Amino acid sequence: MRRSAAPLLLLLLTATLLALPQILPRFHTYVAAIVLLTALLATSLNLAIGYTGLYQFGHAVFYGVGAYGTALMLTRSGMPAPIAFLVGPLAAAALSLVMGVICIRLSKLYFGMLQISLGSLVWAVVYRWYSFTGGDDGIHGIPIPDAIASPKGSYYYTLIVTALCVFAMYRIVRSPFGKAIQGIRDNPVRAAAIGVDVKLHQLASLVIAGFFGGVAGSLFVVVENSVFPDMMFWTFSLEVLIMCLLGGMYTFFGPFVGASVIVLLRVFASIHTRYWSLILGTILTLVIIFLPDGVLGMFVRRPRPKESTGA
Amino acid sequence: MLRVESVVKSFGGFKAVDGANLHVNAGEIVAVIGPNGAGKTTLFHLLTGHLSPDSGRILFKGKEIGGLSPHVVCRRGITRSFQVANIFPRLSVFENVQIAVLSRERKTFRIFSPAKGMAEEEVHRILRSVGLFDQRDVGSDLLSHGDKKVLEIAVALSGNPELLILDEPTAGMAPEETERCIRLIRKLSGESGLTILFCEHDISLVFEIANRIMVMVRGATVAQGSGEEVRRNSEVRSAYLGESGEC
């Protein structure tokens, strides 16, 4: 049933997303764009954590580097904007490669701890280097090309880029590479014993995740016209991680759902109460107890074995 | 085909393998037996690169393989199963085998072409040959214990090995599952002429299917030969068979 409903659902979703800025007021269009790019960020993190099984605890760093890379190129270099939008994500991918080479020697939690440490180092540099990154003030009033500078323009730009990136990642998790990293997630020892070079695949997955995280960062520049060091602080990394857990990290679109819930909650619940994180905490607790595989994980049905097995 | 010469491996002060010798000729079924803690599994880990030997030589087709990484050993032509069924639990039975086939074909770095349908024919053929074809879409963690172990053999087979190493293939299996597993091992050896090295606690099973037997006690090889020779060996009797009283 789900299979036949999927194209219709996708069509409906596309139509809604395309129509949103025409219906919604300016502020809500802005929120929708933030939802989209955060969903892209969460989906990219899930490539590392849900699909490769790596404890990627510092993912916001790649988001931040993607954003700062783009922002610095736009404000300080005379380069055309498209190059700036590419340099940010590439810088994030490069950083991901370097950090990956260092962290990949460790496994599980130790990988995550080292990644947080190295990420904090990057954050500290950005936070302190006033002459280059603007320090804790960040960079504001970043010049955006006219075509995508308006709220509607930036929304559509975000929508198109997010859709393309999510589609690319969807293809990746269904490719032989995607199967191999899922095998590594499930059982690295078994994967190596069938000839898969575990570390090389993990590294490739990290670089891809870092790149798409960087793309999300470059979208943030377009939507927000500014960057600040908090976006790469480790607490935000954890928030993105929570999005994956909430939505379901063993499903492709789970992080998308998780990101939407958390961003909307933050925006709309915080209007009414300063304690919006209390609401989030309650929801998360309930999800973990009742839906351990996340909101979307609940809908996944796995075929069960037949009664008898013929030899 | 495989030659192990005075291999030693110690963990801290404990010598898990201490002077193991073994040779396996192409097409043979060779069993390694020995009491618990004799070092059988450690020896297998040394052969497949999961551990590196402290000293001694491990030659496969005349080339040293001791100390290579597991994935390199696999590409040289040795695949294995583990004592505790070692599969990809979140993937389907089909995908478990498919990854192994794609890995052998060195296709795991293709990132945009869909894997669906890739190598389908071969995966189906392998699943049919081990009797898991009907279960191909089942989540592999939902299989019965016996089927998981058979699936693992299927995964190991997908690497098209020249030497298949099985670490206690029938451990924990129900009698009829054991029967099925023995038939499978015989079939693999008979039909495809696969060379098989395995270790096993079920002594009657060992004498039933192995061409030759190597006996390990406290990490060292104490005897090697046909079932009859091993049975007659006095050292083996005192160290192993005598105690168990099965033979």
Coordinates of C-alpha atoms in Angstrom, one line a residue:
Chain A
M1 CA 0.0 0.0 0.0
R2 CA 2.8 2.4 1.0
R3 CA 4.6 1.8 -2.3
S4 CA 1.7 2.9 -4.4
A5 CA 1.0 5.9 -2.1
A6 CA 4.6 7.2 -2.2
P7 CA 4.5 9.0 -5.6
L8 CA 1.2 10.7 -4.8
L9 CA 2.5 11.7 -1.4
L10 CA 5.7 13.1 -3.0
L11 CA 3.7 15.1 -5.5
L12 CA 1.5 16.5 -2.8
L13 CA 4.5 17.5 -0.7
T14 CA 6.2 19.1 -3.7
A15 CA 3.1 21.1 -4.5
T16 CA 2.8 22.3 -0.9
L17 CA 6.4 23.2 -0.6
L18 CA 6.3 25.2 -3.9
A19 CA 3.1 27.0 -2.8
L20 CA 4.2 27.8 0.7
P21 CA 5.7 31.3 0.1
Q22 CA 2.5 32.3 -1.8
I23 CA 0.3 31.5 1.1
L24 CA 2.5 32.1 4.1
P25 CA 3.5 35.5 5.5
R26 CA 7.1 36.6 5.3
F27 CA 8.2 35.3 8.7
H28 CA 6.7 31.9 8.2
T29 CA 8.4 31.6 4.8
Y30 CA 11.7 32.3 6.5
V31 CA 10.9 29.6 9.1
A32 CA 10.1 27.1 6.4
A33 CA 13.4 27.8 4.8
I34 CA 15.2 27.2 8.1
V35 CA 13.2 23.9 8.5
L36 CA 14.4 22.8 5.0
L37 CA 18.1 23.6 5.5
T38 CA 18.1 22.1 9.0
A39 CA 16.4 19.0 7.6
L40 CA 19.2 18.8 5.0
L41 CA 21.8 19.1 7.9
A42 CA 20.1 16.3 9.9
T43 CA 19.9 14.1 6.8
S44 CA 23.6 14.6 6.2
L45 CA 24.4 13.7 9.8
N46 CA 22.3 10.6 9.5
L47 CA 24.5 9.4 6.6
A48 CA 27.4 9.1 9.2
I49 CA 25.4 8.1 12.2
G50 CA 22.4 6.1 11.0
Y51 CA 23.9 4.6 7.9
T52 CA 27.6 4.2 8.7
G53 CA 27.2 3.7 12.4
L54 CA 29.9 6.4 13.3
Y55 CA 29.3 8.4 16.4
Q56 CA 29.4 11.7 14.6
F57 CA 29.0 14.1 17.6
G58 CA 30.5 17.2 16.1
H59 CA 28.5 17.6 12.9
A60 CA 27.6 21.2 13.5
V61 CA 31.3 22.1 12.8
F62 CA 30.9 21.1 9.2
Y63 CA 27.7 23.1 9.0
G64 CA 29.5 26.1 10.5
V65 CA 32.6 25.8 8.2
G66 CA 30.3 25.5 5.2
A67 CA 28.6 28.7 6.3
Y68 CA 31.7 30.6 7.2
G69 CA 33.5 29.5 4.1
T70 CA 30.6 30.8 2.0
A71 CA 30.3 34.0 4.0
L72 CA 34.0 34.8 3.9
M73 CA 34.1 34.2 0.2
L74 CA 31.1 36.5 -0.4
T75 CA 32.4 39.3 1.9
R76 CA 36.2 39.2 1.4
S77 CA 36.9 37.7 -2.1
G78 CA 35.9 39.2 -5.3
M79 CA 34.9 35.8 -6.5
P80 CA 31.5 35.3 -8.1
A81 CA 28.8 34.0 -5.8
P82 CA 28.4 30.5 -7.3
I83 CA 32.0 29.8 -6.4
A84 CA 31.4 31.0 -2.9
F85 CA 28.5 28.6 -2.6
L86 CA 30.7 25.8 -3.7
V87 CA 33.8 26.7 -1.6
G88 CA 31.9 26.5 1.7
P89 CA 30.8 22.9 1.3
L90 CA 34.2 21.9 -0.2
A91 CA 35.9 23.4 2.9
A92 CA 33.6 21.5 5.1
A93 CA 34.4 18.3 3.2
A94 CA 38.1 18.9 3.4
L95 CA 37.9 19.5 7.2
S96 CA 35.8 16.4 7.4
L97 CA 38.5 14.4 5.7
V98 CA 41.3 15.8 8.0
M99 CA 39.2 15.2 11.2
G100 CA 38.1 11.8 9.8
V101 CA 41.7 10.6 9.3
I102 CA 42.5 11.5 12.9
C103 CA 39.3 10.2 14.5
I104 CA 38.8 7.1 12.5
R105 CA 41.6 5.3 14.4
L106 CA 39.3 5.3 17.4
S107 CA 36.0 3.4 17.6
K108 CA 32.6 4.1 18.9
L109 CA 32.3 6.7 21.7
Y110 CA 36.0 7.5 21.6
F111 CA 35.6 8.5 18.0
G112 CA 32.8 10.9 19.0
M113 CA 34.7 12.3 21.9
L114 CA 37.7 13.1 19.8
Q115 CA 35.5 14.6 17.2
I116 CA 33.9 16.9 19.7
S117 CA 37.3 18.0 20.9
L118 CA 38.7 18.8 17.5
G119 CA 35.4 20.5 16.6
S120 CA 35.7 22.7 19.7
L121 CA 39.1 23.6 18.6
V122 CA 37.7 24.9 15.3
W123 CA 35.0 26.7 17.1
A124 CA 37.5 28.3 19.4
V125 CA 39.5 29.6 16.5
V126 CA 36.4 31.0 14.8
Y127 CA 35.3 32.5 18.1
R128 CA 38.6 34.3 18.8
W129 CA 39.9 35.3 15.5
Y130 CA 38.2 38.7 15.3
S131 CA 40.2 40.1 12.4
F132 CA 39.2 37.2 10.1
T133 CA 36.0 35.6 11.3
G134 CA 34.5 38.5 13.3
G135 CA 34.9 36.5 16.5
D136 CA 31.9 36.2 18.7
D137 CA 30.1 38.9 16.7
G138 CA 30.1 36.7 13.6
I139 CA 29.6 38.2 10.1
H140 CA 26.5 40.2 9.3
G141 CA 25.0 41.8 6.2
I142 CA 26.5 39.3 3.8
P143 CA 25.8 40.4 0.2
I144 CA 23.6 37.8 -1.5
P145 CA 23.0 37.8 -5.2
D146 CA 19.8 39.7 -6.0
A147 CA 18.0 36.7 -7.5
I148 CA 17.9 34.8 -4.2
A149 CA 18.1 37.7 -1.8
S150 CA 14.4 38.3 -1.2
P151 CA 12.6 36.0 1.4
K152 CA 10.8 34.2 -1.5
G153 CA 14.0 34.0 -3.5
S154 CA 16.0 32.5 -0.7
Y155 CA 13.2 30.1 0.1
Y156 CA 13.1 28.7 -3.4
Y157 CA 16.8 28.6 -3.6
T158 CA 16.9 26.6 -0.3
L159 CA 14.1 24.3 -1.5
I160 CA 15.8 23.5 -4.8
V161 CA 19.3 22.9 -3.3
T162 CA 17.8 20.9 -0.4
A163 CA 15.8 18.7 -2.8
L164 CA 18.8 18.1 -5.0
C165 CA 21.0 17.2 -2.1
V166 CA 18.5 15.0 -0.4
F167 CA 17.9 13.2 -3.7
A168 CA 21.6 12.7 -4.1
M169 CA 21.9 11.2 -0.6
Y170 CA 18.9 9.0 -1.3
R171 CA 20.7 7.7 -4.3
I172 CA 23.9 7.2 -2.3
V173 CA 22.3 5.1 0.4
R174 CA 20.7 2.9 -2.2
S175 CA 24.0 2.4 -4.1
P176 CA 26.5 -0.4 -3.6
F177 CA 28.5 2.1 -1.5
G178 CA 25.3 2.7 0.6
K179 CA 24.9 -1.0 1.1
A180 CA 28.5 -1.4 2.1
I181 CA 28.4 1.4 4.8
Q182 CA 25.2 -0.1 6.2
G183 CA 27.1 -3.4 6.4
I184 CA 29.9 -1.7 8.2
R185 CA 27.4 -0.1 10.6
D186 CA 25.9 -3.5 11.3
N187 CA 29.1 -5.5 11.6
P188 CA 32.5 -4.0 10.8
V189 CA 34.2 -7.4 11.5
R190 CA 32.0 -9.2 9.0
A191 CA 32.4 -6.4 6.5
A192 CA 36.2 -6.7 6.6
A193 CA 36.0 -10.4 6.3
I194 CA 34.2 -10.1 3.0
G195 CA 36.8 -7.8 1.6
V196 CA 35.4 -4.4 2.4
D197 CA 38.1 -1.8 3.4
V198 CA 36.2 -0.6 6.5
K199 CA 38.2 2.6 7.3
L200 CA 38.3 3.8 3.7
H201 CA 34.5 3.5 3.4
Q202 CA 33.9 5.2 6.7
L203 CA 36.2 8.0 5.7
A204 CA 34.4 8.4 2.4
S205 CA 31.0 8.5 4.2
L206 CA 32.3 11.2 6.6
V207 CA 33.5 13.3 3.7
I208 CA 30.1 13.1 2.0
A209 CA 28.3 13.8 5.2
G210 CA 30.6 16.8 5.8
F211 CA 30.0 18.1 2.3
F212 CA 26.2 18.1 2.6
G213 CA 26.4 19.5 6.1
G214 CA 28.5 22.3 4.5
V215 CA 25.8 22.8 1.8
A216 CA 23.3 23.3 4.6
G217 CA 25.6 25.9 6.1
S218 CA 25.8 27.8 2.8
L219 CA 22.0 27.8 2.6
F220 CA 21.9 29.3 6.1
V221 CA 24.0 32.3 4.8
V222 CA 21.5 32.8 2.0
V223 CA 18.5 32.7 4.4
E224 CA 19.9 34.5 7.4
N225 CA 22.5 36.9 5.7
S226 CA 24.8 36.3 8.7
V227 CA 26.8 33.7 10.4
F228 CA 27.9 33.4 14.1
P229 CA 30.1 31.0 16.0
D230 CA 27.3 29.4 18.0
M231 CA 26.1 27.5 14.9
M232 CA 29.2 25.3 15.2
F233 CA 29.2 24.9 19.0
W234 CA 28.9 21.3 20.2
T235 CA 25.6 21.8 21.8
F236 CA 24.1 22.4 18.4
S237 CA 25.7 19.2 17.1
L238 CA 23.8 17.4 19.8
E239 CA 20.6 19.1 18.8
V240 CA 21.0 17.8 15.3
L241 CA 21.7 14.4 16.7
I242 CA 18.5 14.5 18.6
M243 CA 16.6 15.4 15.4
C244 CA 18.0 12.1 13.9
L245 CA 17.0 10.1 17.0
L246 CA 13.5 11.7 17.2
G247 CA 12.7 11.1 13.5
G248 CA 14.3 7.7 13.3
M249 CA 17.9 7.2 12.4
Y250 CA 17.3 3.9 10.6
T251 CA 15.0 5.5 8.1
F252 CA 16.0 7.9 5.4
F253 CA 13.4 10.6 6.0
G254 CA 13.3 10.3 9.8
P255 CA 15.9 13.1 10.3
F256 CA 13.8 15.3 8.0
V257 CA 10.8 14.8 10.3
G258 CA 12.9 15.2 13.4
A259 CA 14.3 18.5 12.1
S260 CA 10.9 19.9 11.2
V261 CA 9.5 19.0 14.7
I262 CA 12.4 20.6 16.6
V263 CA 12.8 23.7 14.5
L264 CA 9.0 24.4 14.6
L265 CA 8.9 23.7 18.3
R266 CA 11.8 26.0 18.9
V267 CA 10.2 28.8 16.9
F268 CA 6.6 28.6 18.0
A269 CA 6.8 27.2 21.5
S270 CA 9.4 29.8 22.4
I271 CA 7.0 32.5 21.5
H272 CA 4.8 31.3 24.4
T273 CA 7.3 30.1 26.9
R274 CA 11.0 30.4 27.7
Y275 CA 10.9 26.8 28.6
W276 CA 10.3 25.3 25.2
S277 CA 13.1 22.8 25.7
L278 CA 11.0 21.4 28.5
I279 CA 8.4 20.5 25.9
L280 CA 11.0 19.1 23.6
G281 CA 12.4 17.0 26.5
T282 CA 9.0 15.6 27.3
I283 CA 8.4 14.7 23.7
L284 CA 11.8 13.1 23.3
T285 CA 11.3 11.1 26.5
L286 CA 8.0 9.8 25.2
V287 CA 9.5 8.9 21.8
I288 CA 12.4 7.1 23.3
I289 CA 10.2 5.0 25.6
F290 CA 7.4 4.3 23.1
L291 CA 9.0 4.6 19.7
P292 CA 12.7 3.5 20.2
D293 CA 13.2 3.5 16.4
G294 CA 11.9 7.1 16.1
V295 CA 8.7 8.5 14.7
L296 CA 9.2 7.1 11.1
G297 CA 10.8 4.0 12.4
M298 CA 7.4 3.0 13.7
F299 CA 6.1 2.6 10.1
V300 CA 8.9 0.3 8.9
R301 CA 7.6 -3.2 8.5
R302 CA 10.2 -5.9 8.0
P303 CA 9.2 -9.2 6.4
R304 CA 9.2 -12.0 8.9
P305 CA 10.6 -15.5 8.2
K306 CA 8.3 -18.2 7.0
E307 CA 7.4 -21.0 9.3
S308 CA 9.4 -23.9 7.9
T309 CA 12.6 -23.7 6.0
G310 CA 13.4 -26.2 3.2
A311 CA 17.0 -27.2 3.0
Chain B
M1 CA 47.5 -24.5 -0.4
L2 CA 47.8 -23.3 3.2
R3 CA 50.9 -23.9 5.3
V4 CA 51.2 -22.8 8.9
E5 CA 54.6 -23.1 10.4
S6 CA 55.3 -22.8 14.2
V7 CA 53.0 -19.9 14.7
V8 CA 53.0 -18.2 18.1
K9 CA 50.5 -15.7 19.5
S10 CA 50.4 -14.5 23.1
F11 CA 48.1 -12.1 24.9
G12 CA 50.1 -10.6 27.8
G13 CA 51.9 -13.6 29.4
F14 CA 49.4 -16.1 28.1
K15 CA 50.4 -18.1 25.0
A16 CA 47.1 -18.7 23.2
V17 CA 48.8 -20.3 20.2
D18 CA 52.2 -21.8 20.8
G19 CA 53.8 -23.6 17.9
A20 CA 50.8 -24.4 15.7
N21 CA 51.6 -26.3 12.5
L22 CA 49.1 -27.1 9.8
H23 CA 48.9 -27.8 6.2
V24 CA 45.9 -27.9 4.0
N25 CA 45.9 -29.2 0.4
A26 CA 43.6 -28.0 -2.3
G27 CA 40.2 -29.8 -2.3
E28 CA 40.5 -31.2 1.3
I29 CA 38.3 -30.9 4.2
V30 CA 40.5 -30.4 7.2
A31 CA 39.3 -30.2 10.8
V32 CA 41.0 -28.6 13.8
I33 CA 40.0 -30.2 17.1
G34 CA 41.1 -29.6 20.7
P35 CA 39.8 -29.0 24.2
N36 CA 38.2 -25.7 25.1
G37 CA 40.9 -22.9 25.2
A38 CA 43.3 -24.9 22.9
G39 CA 43.6 -21.9 20.6
K40 CA 41.5 -23.0 17.7
T41 CA 39.7 -19.8 17.2
T42 CA 42.8 -17.7 17.8
L43 CA 44.5 -19.7 15.1
F44 CA 41.7 -19.0 12.7
H45 CA 41.8 -15.3 13.6
L46 CA 45.5 -15.4 12.8
L47 CA 44.8 -17.0 9.4
T48 CA 42.2 -14.4 8.4
G49 CA 44.1 -11.3 9.6
H50 CA 41.9 -10.5 12.6
L51 CA 45.1 -11.0 14.7
S52 CA 48.7 -10.9 13.7
P53 CA 51.1 -13.6 14.7
D54 CA 54.1 -12.9 17.0
S55 CA 56.3 -15.3 15.1
G56 CA 56.1 -18.2 12.7
R57 CA 54.9 -18.2 9.1
I58 CA 51.5 -18.4 7.4
L59 CA 51.7 -19.2 3.8
F60 CA 48.8 -19.2 1.4
K61 CA 49.5 -20.4 -2.1
G62 CA 53.2 -19.9 -1.3
K63 CA 52.8 -16.3 -0.1
E64 CA 53.1 -15.0 3.4
I65 CA 49.7 -13.7 4.7
G66 CA 50.4 -13.4 8.4
G67 CA 49.7 -9.9 9.6
L68 CA 47.7 -8.7 6.6
S69 CA 44.4 -6.9 7.2
P70 CA 41.2 -9.0 7.1
H71 CA 39.9 -7.4 3.9
V72 CA 43.2 -8.1 2.1
V73 CA 43.2 -11.7 3.2
C74 CA 39.7 -12.0 1.9
R75 CA 40.8 -10.7 -1.5
R76 CA 43.6 -13.3 -1.6
G77 CA 40.9 -16.0 -1.5
I78 CA 40.2 -16.9 2.1
T79 CA 36.8 -16.2 3.6
R80 CA 35.3 -17.4 6.9
S81 CA 32.4 -17.8 9.2
F82 CA 32.6 -16.9 12.9
Q83 CA 31.8 -18.9 16.0
V84 CA 28.9 -16.7 16.9
A85 CA 26.9 -16.0 13.8
N86 CA 28.3 -12.8 12.3
I87 CA 25.9 -11.2 9.9
F88 CA 24.5 -7.8 9.0
P89 CA 21.4 -7.9 11.3
R90 CA 19.5 -4.8 10.0
L91 CA 19.8 -5.9 6.4
S92 CA 17.7 -8.5 4.6
V93 CA 19.0 -12.0 3.7
F94 CA 19.4 -10.9 0.1
E95 CA 21.4 -7.8 1.0
N96 CA 23.7 -9.7 3.3
V97 CA 24.8 -11.9 0.4
Q98 CA 24.6 -9.0 -2.1
I99 CA 27.2 -6.9 -0.2
A100 CA 29.6 -9.8 -0.3
V101 CA 29.2 -10.2 -4.0
L102 CA 29.5 -6.5 -4.7
S103 CA 32.6 -6.3 -2.5
R104 CA 34.2 -9.2 -4.4
E105 CA 33.5 -7.4 -7.6
R106 CA 35.0 -4.2 -6.1
K107 CA 31.8 -2.2 -6.7
T108 CA 31.4 -0.8 -3.3
F109 CA 32.7 2.6 -4.2
R110 CA 29.9 3.2 -6.8
I111 CA 27.9 5.8 -5.1
F112 CA 25.2 6.8 -7.5
S113 CA 24.1 3.7 -9.4
P114 CA 21.3 1.9 -7.6
A115 CA 22.3 -1.4 -6.0
K116 CA 18.8 -2.8 -6.4
G117 CA 18.9 -5.7 -8.8
M118 CA 22.7 -5.7 -9.0
A119 CA 24.2 -9.2 -9.0
E120 CA 20.7 -10.5 -8.5
E121 CA 21.1 -13.7 -10.4
E122 CA 24.3 -14.7 -8.6
V123 CA 22.8 -13.8 -5.2
H124 CA 19.7 -15.9 -5.9
R125 CA 21.9 -18.8 -7.1
I126 CA 23.9 -18.7 -3.8
L127 CA 20.8 -18.4 -1.7
R128 CA 19.2 -21.4 -3.6
S129 CA 22.3 -23.5 -3.1
V130 CA 22.2 -23.0 0.7
G131 CA 18.4 -23.3 0.9
L132 CA 17.6 -19.7 2.0
F133 CA 16.1 -18.5 -1.3
D134 CA 12.5 -18.4 0.2
Q135 CA 13.7 -16.2 3.0
R136 CA 15.5 -13.7 0.8
D137 CA 13.5 -10.7 1.8
V138 CA 13.4 -11.5 5.5
G139 CA 15.3 -9.2 7.9
S140 CA 18.4 -11.4 8.7
D141 CA 18.2 -10.8 12.5
L142 CA 14.7 -12.5 12.5
L143 CA 16.1 -15.8 11.2
S144 CA 16.5 -18.8 13.4
H145 CA 19.9 -19.4 14.9
G146 CA 20.6 -22.2 12.4
D147 CA 19.5 -20.2 9.4
K148 CA 21.8 -17.3 10.6
K149 CA 24.8 -19.6 10.6
V150 CA 23.9 -20.9 7.2
L151 CA 23.4 -17.3 6.0
E152 CA 26.9 -16.6 7.3
I153 CA 28.3 -19.5 5.3
A154 CA 26.4 -18.1 2.2
V155 CA 28.0 -14.6 2.9
A156 CA 31.5 -16.2 3.1
L157 CA 30.8 -18.2 -0.1
S158 CA 29.9 -15.1 -2.0
G159 CA 33.5 -14.0 -1.8
N160 CA 34.3 -16.9 -4.2
P161 CA 36.9 -18.2 -1.8
E162 CA 39.5 -20.8 -2.6
L163 CA 39.7 -21.7 1.1
L164 CA 36.6 -21.5 3.3
I165 CA 37.2 -21.4 7.1
L166 CA 34.3 -22.3 9.4
D167 CA 34.6 -21.7 13.1
E168 CA 32.3 -24.2 14.7
P169 CA 29.7 -24.2 11.9
T170 CA 27.2 -26.3 13.9
A171 CA 27.6 -24.8 17.3
G172 CA 24.2 -24.4 19.0
M173 CA 22.3 -26.0 16.2
A174 CA 19.3 -28.3 16.6
P175 CA 20.0 -31.9 15.3
E176 CA 18.2 -31.4 12.1
E177 CA 19.9 -28.1 11.5
T178 CA 23.3 -29.8 12.1
E179 CA 22.3 -32.5 9.6
R180 CA 21.5 -29.8 7.0
C181 CA 24.7 -28.0 7.7
I182 CA 26.8 -31.2 7.2
R183 CA 25.0 -31.9 3.9
L184 CA 25.9 -28.3 2.9
I185 CA 29.6 -28.7 3.7
R186 CA 29.8 -32.0 1.9
K187 CA 28.0 -30.5 -1.1
L188 CA 30.4 -27.5 -1.2
S189 CA 33.4 -29.8 -1.0
G190 CA 32.0 -32.3 -3.5
E191 CA 30.4 -30.2 -6.1
S192 CA 32.6 -27.1 -6.2
G193 CA 35.8 -28.8 -4.9
L194 CA 36.1 -26.1 -2.3
T195 CA 38.9 -26.4 0.2
I196 CA 37.4 -26.2 3.7
L197 CA 39.1 -25.8 7.1
F198 CA 36.9 -26.0 10.1
C199 CA 36.9 -26.5 13.9
E200 CA 34.2 -28.3 15.8
H201 CA 33.5 -29.7 19.2
D202 CA 31.3 -32.5 17.9
I203 CA 33.9 -35.2 17.5
S204 CA 31.7 -37.7 15.6
L205 CA 30.9 -35.0 13.1
V206 CA 34.6 -34.3 12.6
F207 CA 35.5 -37.9 12.0
E208 CA 32.5 -38.2 9.6
I209 CA 33.4 -35.4 7.2
A210 CA 37.1 -34.4 7.6
N211 CA 39.7 -35.9 5.3
R212 CA 42.4 -34.9 7.8
I213 CA 42.4 -33.8 11.4
M214 CA 44.8 -31.5 13.3
V215 CA 44.8 -31.7 17.1
M216 CA 45.7 -28.7 19.2
V217 CA 46.4 -28.8 22.9
R218 CA 47.4 -25.7 24.8
G219 CA 48.1 -23.8 21.7
A220 CA 50.4 -26.4 20.1
T221 CA 49.8 -28.9 17.4
V222 CA 50.1 -32.4 18.9
A223 CA 49.0 -34.5 16.0
Q224 CA 48.0 -34.2 12.4
G225 CA 46.8 -36.9 10.0
S226 CA 43.8 -39.0 8.9
G227 CA 41.1 -39.8 11.3
E228 CA 42.6 -43.3 11.9
E229 CA 46.1 -41.9 12.6
V230 CA 44.8 -39.3 15.0
R231 CA 42.7 -41.9 16.8
R232 CA 45.7 -44.1 17.3
N233 CA 48.0 -41.3 18.5
S234 CA 48.7 -41.8 22.2
E235 CA 49.3 -38.2 23.0
V236 CA 45.9 -37.3 21.5
R237 CA 44.2 -40.0 23.5
S238 CA 45.6 -38.8 26.8
A239 CA 45.2 -35.2 26.1
Y240 CA 41.8 -35.2 24.5
L241 CA 39.9 -38.2 23.3
G242 CA 40.6 -40.1 26.5
E243 CA 39.0 -37.5 28.6
S244 CA 35.9 -37.1 26.6
G245 CA 35.5 -40.8 26.3
E246 CA 33.6 -40.4 23.0
C247 CA 35.9 -42.6 20.9

